[in-house]
Amino acid sequence: MRLRLVKQNTSFDFFKRANLWLGISGLMMVVAFVSFIIQGLNYGIDFQGGTTIRTQAESPVDIAAYRTAVEPLDLGDVSITEVFDPQFADDENVAMIRIQAQEGEEAASGDMIADVTAALQAVDATLTVQSVESVGPKVSGELIQTAAIAVVLAIGAVLIYIWLRFEWQFALGAVAALVHDVILTIGVFSELQIRFDLAIIAALLTIVGYSLNDTVVVFDRVRENLRKYKQKPLKEVLNLSINETLSRTFMTSVTTLLALISLYVLGGDVIRGFVFAMIWGVIVGTYSSIFVASAMLLWLGVKRDWSKPTDEGGTQFGDVDA
């Protein structure tokens, strides 16, 4: 007997409340945009410029004592946070000290790091510096611009690819889903004030690729069924296509999430932001492939006079049992 996560030959009506799903997506995007305007992002050292010092001590981290120790150094904005990780031993107490970029300096000076280390060791003699990361203000500004260009170019390339492979209606539907995923991911980082650094940009580009792959599988089956059922209304063809690929979509998302959740729990704090972005991206990417991309295609319509023969396209694995 074979275990199925999704029953065979499903017949869900995904467009029964299409306007409701699009309305929810639109509302979430508005909330994300407003949060970004009001709160902004909690930029990491890559984008903000400054120095991050990672320390480790045998005694528990006393954030108040650490802050009192570095205040006389007059370093400007200093953020001190304790790092928690289930893999840390009892004598591994890790803290992250973020210091804003110093005026007139492109990188942290050795004297400043030595002064901070000495001040903290006066609080806890067992404290040691594990790593130091420094990014100048000019470099951080260039990184923000380059990261934004990278995301925009990726989405633009997707628009051209889908336009050439399918039709312009498919392209707009796919890009709408990608923009939806990127905005919601940036929005959740703004709302929760999770550190936003270069690793998150890598996650955004990965999310674009994941969501696109899922959308293309559905769209390939839509194109195949449009040629196969020339008289069926577009809504019925879309519902049929999504149901036929639902097993593959569900299995891919669940197995990906299992790996990501394991990384989030056991992977440590260094990659936790990246993994969180990926988990969120897989969830919203799966949702958008069905309820945003396909709904946009239904709204835009598509020509039905294709004379090309039916082919399997890229959906030979679309009905894999899950």
Short mmCIF file of C-alpha atoms in Angstrom, two decimals:
data_model
loop_
_atom_site.label_atom_id
_atom_site.label_comp_id
_atom_site.label_asym_id
_atom_site.label_seq_id
_atom_site.Cartn_x
_atom_site.Cartn_y
_atom_site.Cartn_z
CA MET A 1 0.00 0.00 0.00
CA ARG A 2 1.40 3.41 -0.98
CA LEU A 3 1.22 6.40 1.33
CA ARG A 4 -0.31 9.49 -0.25
CA LEU A 5 -0.03 12.99 1.17
CA VAL A 6 -2.55 14.20 -1.40
CA LYS A 7 -5.33 11.96 -2.66
CA GLN A 8 -5.40 11.03 -6.31
CA ASN A 9 -7.60 12.94 -8.76
CA THR A 10 -8.39 15.95 -6.59
CA SER A 11 -11.04 18.38 -7.80
CA PHE A 12 -10.69 21.49 -5.63
CA ASP A 13 -12.17 24.71 -6.95
CA PHE A 14 -9.28 27.12 -6.40
CA PHE A 15 -11.13 30.05 -7.96
CA LYS A 16 -14.34 29.86 -5.99
CA ARG A 17 -13.05 32.72 -3.83
CA ALA A 18 -10.39 34.09 -6.17
CA ASN A 19 -11.25 37.71 -5.37
CA LEU A 20 -10.92 36.98 -1.65
CA TRP A 21 -7.44 35.48 -2.04
CA LEU A 22 -6.30 38.35 -4.25
CA GLY A 23 -7.73 40.81 -1.71
CA ILE A 24 -5.83 39.12 1.13
CA SER A 25 -2.64 39.18 -0.90
CA GLY A 26 -3.14 42.86 -1.74
CA LEU A 27 -3.80 43.72 1.92
CA MET A 28 -0.68 41.84 3.04
CA MET A 29 1.40 43.69 0.45
CA VAL A 30 0.03 47.04 1.67
CA VAL A 31 0.87 46.13 5.28
CA ALA A 32 4.36 45.07 4.21
CA PHE A 33 4.89 48.32 2.29
CA VAL A 34 3.63 50.50 5.16
CA SER A 35 5.85 48.63 7.63
CA PHE A 36 8.84 49.17 5.34
CA ILE A 37 8.10 52.91 5.07
CA ILE A 38 7.49 53.42 8.81
CA GLN A 39 9.88 50.96 10.47
CA GLY A 40 12.35 50.29 7.70
CA LEU A 41 14.62 47.28 7.80
CA ASN A 42 16.96 46.21 10.57
CA TYR A 43 20.01 46.36 8.32
CA GLY A 44 22.93 44.13 9.17
CA ILE A 45 26.49 45.30 9.15
CA ASP A 46 26.67 44.61 5.38
CA PHE A 47 24.21 47.41 4.60
CA GLN A 48 24.47 49.76 7.55
CA GLY A 49 28.20 50.12 7.79
CA GLY A 50 30.09 49.63 11.01
CA THR A 51 31.65 46.83 13.02
CA THR A 52 30.25 43.65 14.50
CA ILE A 53 32.22 41.96 17.26
CA ARG A 54 31.26 38.43 18.29
CA THR A 55 32.36 37.47 21.80
CA GLN A 56 32.24 34.32 23.88
CA ALA A 57 32.49 33.96 27.64
CA GLU A 58 32.14 31.27 30.28
CA SER A 59 29.81 33.41 32.40
CA PRO A 60 26.28 34.36 31.33
CA VAL A 61 26.01 37.46 29.16
CA ASP A 62 25.07 40.58 31.13
CA ILE A 63 23.90 43.01 28.45
CA ALA A 64 23.46 45.90 30.88
CA ALA A 65 27.00 45.46 32.24
CA TYR A 66 28.43 45.19 28.72
CA ARG A 67 26.64 48.38 27.66
CA THR A 68 27.84 50.26 30.76
CA ALA A 69 31.41 49.15 30.04
CA VAL A 70 31.49 50.44 26.43
CA GLU A 71 29.57 53.70 26.99
CA PRO A 72 32.68 55.67 28.13
CA LEU A 73 34.34 54.86 24.79
CA ASP A 74 31.87 57.22 23.03
CA LEU A 75 31.37 54.99 19.97
CA GLY A 76 27.90 56.26 19.05
CA ASP A 77 25.12 53.77 18.41
CA VAL A 78 26.02 50.43 20.00
CA SER A 79 23.72 47.41 19.92
CA ILE A 80 24.39 44.40 22.15
CA THR A 81 22.45 41.15 21.83
CA GLU A 82 22.88 37.69 23.27
CA VAL A 83 23.03 34.80 20.80
CA PHE A 84 21.06 31.69 21.70
CA ASP A 85 21.70 28.32 20.11
CA PRO A 86 20.69 24.84 21.32
CA GLN A 87 24.11 23.54 20.31
CA PHE A 88 25.98 25.85 22.67
CA ALA A 89 27.49 24.26 25.75
CA ASP A 90 26.77 25.67 29.23
CA ASP A 91 30.05 27.61 29.20
CA GLU A 92 29.46 29.05 25.71
CA ASN A 93 27.78 32.42 26.19
CA VAL A 94 27.90 34.36 22.95
CA ALA A 95 27.12 38.03 22.38
CA MET A 96 27.07 40.27 19.29
CA ILE A 97 28.22 43.87 19.71
CA ARG A 98 27.28 46.06 16.74
CA ILE A 99 28.98 49.46 16.57
CA GLN A 100 28.02 52.10 14.03
CA ALA A 101 30.55 53.21 11.44
CA GLN A 102 32.92 55.75 12.93
CA GLU A 103 33.18 59.13 11.22
CA GLY A 104 36.15 59.37 8.87
CA GLU A 105 36.94 55.65 9.06
CA GLU A 106 36.18 53.10 6.37
CA ALA A 107 37.00 50.15 8.63
CA ALA A 108 37.29 49.46 12.33
CA SER A 109 40.67 50.42 13.75
CA GLY A 110 42.70 47.99 15.78
CA ASP A 111 42.75 50.46 18.66
CA MET A 112 38.95 50.63 18.80
CA ILE A 113 38.62 46.84 18.84
CA ALA A 114 41.28 46.60 21.53
CA ASP A 115 39.51 49.24 23.64
CA VAL A 116 36.16 47.45 23.35
CA THR A 117 37.73 44.09 24.17
CA ALA A 118 39.50 45.52 27.22
CA ALA A 119 36.29 47.18 28.46
CA LEU A 120 34.32 43.95 28.14
CA GLN A 121 37.05 41.84 29.74
CA ALA A 122 36.88 44.18 32.73
CA VAL A 123 33.31 42.88 33.16
CA ASP A 124 34.16 39.23 32.45
CA ALA A 125 37.77 38.08 32.42
CA THR A 126 36.84 34.88 30.54
CA LEU A 127 35.53 36.85 27.55
CA THR A 128 37.27 36.33 24.21
CA VAL A 129 36.67 37.87 20.78
CA GLN A 130 35.64 35.21 18.26
CA SER A 131 35.30 37.33 15.13
CA VAL A 132 35.23 40.91 13.87
CA GLU A 133 33.35 42.08 10.76
CA SER A 134 33.73 45.61 9.44
CA VAL A 135 32.03 47.40 6.55
CA GLY A 136 32.57 51.05 5.63
CA PRO A 137 29.63 53.44 4.99
CA LYS A 138 30.52 53.87 1.31
CA VAL A 139 30.74 50.13 0.71
CA SER A 140 27.47 49.47 2.55
CA GLY A 141 25.64 52.04 0.40
CA GLU A 142 26.97 50.41 -2.77
CA LEU A 143 25.87 46.99 -1.49
CA ILE A 144 22.28 48.19 -0.98
CA GLN A 145 22.16 49.56 -4.52
CA THR A 146 23.73 46.43 -6.03
CA ALA A 147 21.40 44.12 -4.10
CA ALA A 148 18.31 46.03 -5.28
CA ILE A 149 19.54 45.92 -8.89
CA ALA A 150 20.17 42.16 -8.61
CA VAL A 151 16.60 41.47 -7.46
CA VAL A 152 15.06 43.74 -10.13
CA LEU A 153 17.17 42.19 -12.92
CA ALA A 154 16.23 38.69 -11.78
CA ILE A 155 12.52 39.50 -11.95
CA GLY A 156 13.02 41.26 -15.32
CA ALA A 157 14.80 38.19 -16.72
CA VAL A 158 11.90 36.02 -15.54
CA LEU A 159 9.44 38.33 -17.32
CA ILE A 160 11.33 37.95 -20.62
CA TYR A 161 11.78 34.18 -20.21
CA ILE A 162 8.10 33.48 -19.51
CA TRP A 163 7.02 35.87 -22.28
CA LEU A 164 9.12 33.98 -24.83
CA ARG A 165 8.23 30.52 -23.51
CA PHE A 166 4.49 31.12 -23.11
CA GLU A 167 2.52 34.31 -23.76
CA TRP A 168 2.59 37.78 -22.25
CA GLN A 169 -0.40 36.95 -20.01
CA PHE A 170 1.58 34.09 -18.47
CA ALA A 171 4.58 36.38 -18.04
CA LEU A 172 2.60 39.02 -16.16
CA GLY A 173 1.01 36.37 -13.95
CA ALA A 174 4.40 34.87 -13.05
CA VAL A 175 5.98 38.26 -12.36
CA ALA A 176 3.00 39.30 -10.23
CA ALA A 177 3.59 36.18 -8.11
CA LEU A 178 7.33 36.91 -7.81
CA VAL A 179 6.78 40.54 -6.84
CA HIS A 180 4.19 39.35 -4.31
CA ASP A 181 6.72 36.92 -2.78
CA VAL A 182 9.56 39.44 -2.60
CA ILE A 183 7.41 42.21 -1.08
CA LEU A 184 5.93 39.90 1.56
CA THR A 185 9.37 38.55 2.47
CA ILE A 186 10.83 42.04 2.86
CA GLY A 187 7.68 43.02 4.77
CA VAL A 188 7.98 40.22 7.33
CA PHE A 189 11.61 41.19 7.95
CA SER A 190 10.50 44.77 8.48
CA GLU A 191 7.59 43.87 10.77
CA LEU A 192 9.64 41.47 12.92
CA GLN A 193 12.82 43.60 12.68
CA ILE A 194 14.93 40.56 11.85
CA ARG A 195 18.45 41.43 10.75
CA PHE A 196 18.59 42.05 6.99
CA ASP A 197 21.96 41.38 5.39
CA LEU A 198 23.51 39.98 2.21
CA ALA A 199 22.44 36.44 3.13
CA ILE A 200 18.81 37.59 2.94
CA ILE A 201 19.41 38.94 -0.57
CA ALA A 202 20.67 35.49 -1.52
CA ALA A 203 17.50 34.05 0.02
CA LEU A 204 15.32 36.46 -1.99
CA LEU A 205 16.95 35.38 -5.25
CA THR A 206 16.54 31.73 -4.26
CA ILE A 207 12.87 32.35 -3.47
CA VAL A 208 12.43 33.90 -6.93
CA GLY A 209 13.87 30.74 -8.48
CA TYR A 210 11.78 28.40 -6.33
CA SER A 211 8.54 30.25 -6.95
CA LEU A 212 9.26 30.48 -10.68
CA ASN A 213 9.89 26.73 -10.90
CA ASP A 214 6.56 25.99 -9.21
CA THR A 215 4.72 28.48 -11.41
CA VAL A 216 6.25 27.14 -14.64
CA VAL A 217 5.17 23.58 -13.78
CA VAL A 218 1.57 24.77 -13.36
CA PHE A 219 1.72 26.96 -16.48
CA ASP A 220 3.12 24.12 -18.59
CA ARG A 221 0.17 21.96 -17.62
CA VAL A 222 -2.21 24.87 -18.31
CA ARG A 223 -0.77 25.30 -21.80
CA GLU A 224 -1.04 21.56 -22.43
CA ASN A 225 -4.65 21.44 -21.29
CA LEU A 226 -5.59 24.55 -23.27
CA ARG A 227 -4.59 22.67 -26.42
CA LYS A 228 -6.26 19.48 -25.23
CA TYR A 229 -9.58 21.01 -24.11
CA LYS A 230 -10.19 23.77 -26.63
CA GLN A 231 -13.83 24.28 -25.68
CA LYS A 232 -13.47 24.29 -21.88
CA PRO A 233 -13.70 27.66 -20.13
CA LEU A 234 -10.35 29.00 -18.96
CA LYS A 235 -11.39 28.75 -15.31
CA GLU A 236 -12.04 25.01 -15.65
CA VAL A 237 -8.74 24.48 -17.45
CA LEU A 238 -6.85 26.31 -14.71
CA ASN A 239 -8.59 24.33 -11.97
CA LEU A 240 -7.87 21.07 -13.77
CA SER A 241 -4.21 21.96 -14.30
CA ILE A 242 -3.62 22.99 -10.68
CA ASN A 243 -5.30 19.84 -9.40
CA GLU A 244 -3.20 17.68 -11.72
CA THR A 245 0.04 19.24 -10.44
CA LEU A 246 -1.10 19.61 -6.81
CA SER A 247 0.50 16.35 -5.69
CA ARG A 248 3.88 17.39 -7.08
CA THR A 249 3.58 20.90 -5.65
CA PHE A 250 2.65 19.65 -2.18
CA MET A 251 5.39 17.02 -2.06
CA THR A 252 8.07 19.46 -3.20
CA SER A 253 7.04 22.10 -0.66
CA VAL A 254 6.78 19.68 2.27
CA THR A 255 10.14 18.01 1.64
CA THR A 256 11.82 21.39 1.20
CA LEU A 257 10.28 22.67 4.43
CA LEU A 258 11.42 19.58 6.34
CA ALA A 259 15.02 20.30 5.37
CA LEU A 260 14.71 24.03 6.09
CA ILE A 261 13.09 23.55 9.50
CA SER A 262 15.90 21.17 10.47
CA LEU A 263 18.44 23.80 9.43
CA TYR A 264 16.57 26.50 11.35
CA VAL A 265 16.54 24.46 14.57
CA LEU A 266 20.00 22.91 14.35
CA GLY A 267 21.96 25.13 11.96
CA GLY A 268 22.98 27.84 14.41
CA ASP A 269 22.40 31.58 14.52
CA VAL A 270 24.72 32.40 11.63
CA ILE A 271 22.35 31.03 8.97
CA ARG A 272 19.09 31.41 10.89
CA GLY A 273 18.01 34.60 9.10
CA PHE A 274 18.67 33.04 5.69
CA VAL A 275 16.76 29.88 6.59
CA PHE A 276 13.83 31.85 8.03
CA ALA A 277 13.58 33.79 4.76
CA MET A 278 13.61 30.52 2.81
CA ILE A 279 10.90 28.95 4.98
CA TRP A 280 8.68 32.00 4.55
CA GLY A 281 9.50 32.13 0.83
CA VAL A 282 8.56 28.49 0.22
CA ILE A 283 5.20 29.02 1.94
CA VAL A 284 4.28 32.25 0.11
CA GLY A 285 5.83 30.96 -3.14
CA THR A 286 3.61 27.88 -3.11
CA TYR A 287 0.59 30.03 -2.28
CA SER A 288 1.33 32.59 -4.99
CA SER A 289 1.84 29.97 -7.71
CA ILE A 290 -1.76 28.88 -7.20
CA PHE A 291 -3.68 31.89 -5.93
CA VAL A 292 -1.78 34.81 -7.50
CA ALA A 293 -0.16 33.70 -10.77
CA SER A 294 -3.12 31.58 -11.90
CA ALA A 295 -5.67 34.13 -10.72
CA MET A 296 -3.88 36.83 -12.72
CA LEU A 297 -3.92 34.56 -15.77
CA LEU A 298 -7.66 34.02 -15.34
CA TRP A 299 -8.21 37.78 -15.03
CA LEU A 300 -6.06 38.62 -18.08
CA GLY A 301 -7.38 35.78 -20.22
CA VAL A 302 -5.40 33.94 -22.88
CA LYS A 303 -5.93 33.22 -26.56
CA ARG A 304 -7.42 29.81 -27.38
CA ASP A 305 -6.52 29.40 -31.06
CA TRP A 306 -3.29 27.43 -30.65
CA SER A 307 -2.88 24.88 -33.41
CA LYS A 308 0.27 23.22 -32.08
CA PRO A 309 -0.06 19.59 -31.00
CA THR A 310 -0.24 18.69 -27.32
CA ASP A 311 3.11 17.96 -25.73
CA GLU A 312 4.28 17.15 -22.24
CA GLY A 313 6.36 20.31 -21.92
CA GLY A 314 7.96 20.39 -18.51
CA THR A 315 5.15 18.59 -16.67
CA GLN A 316 6.21 14.97 -17.05
CA PHE A 317 6.61 14.90 -13.27
CA GLY A 318 3.58 17.08 -12.53
CA ASP A 319 1.42 14.18 -11.34
CA VAL A 320 4.00 12.41 -9.18
CA ASP A 321 2.22 10.82 -6.23
CA ALA A 322 2.65 12.60 -2.92
#
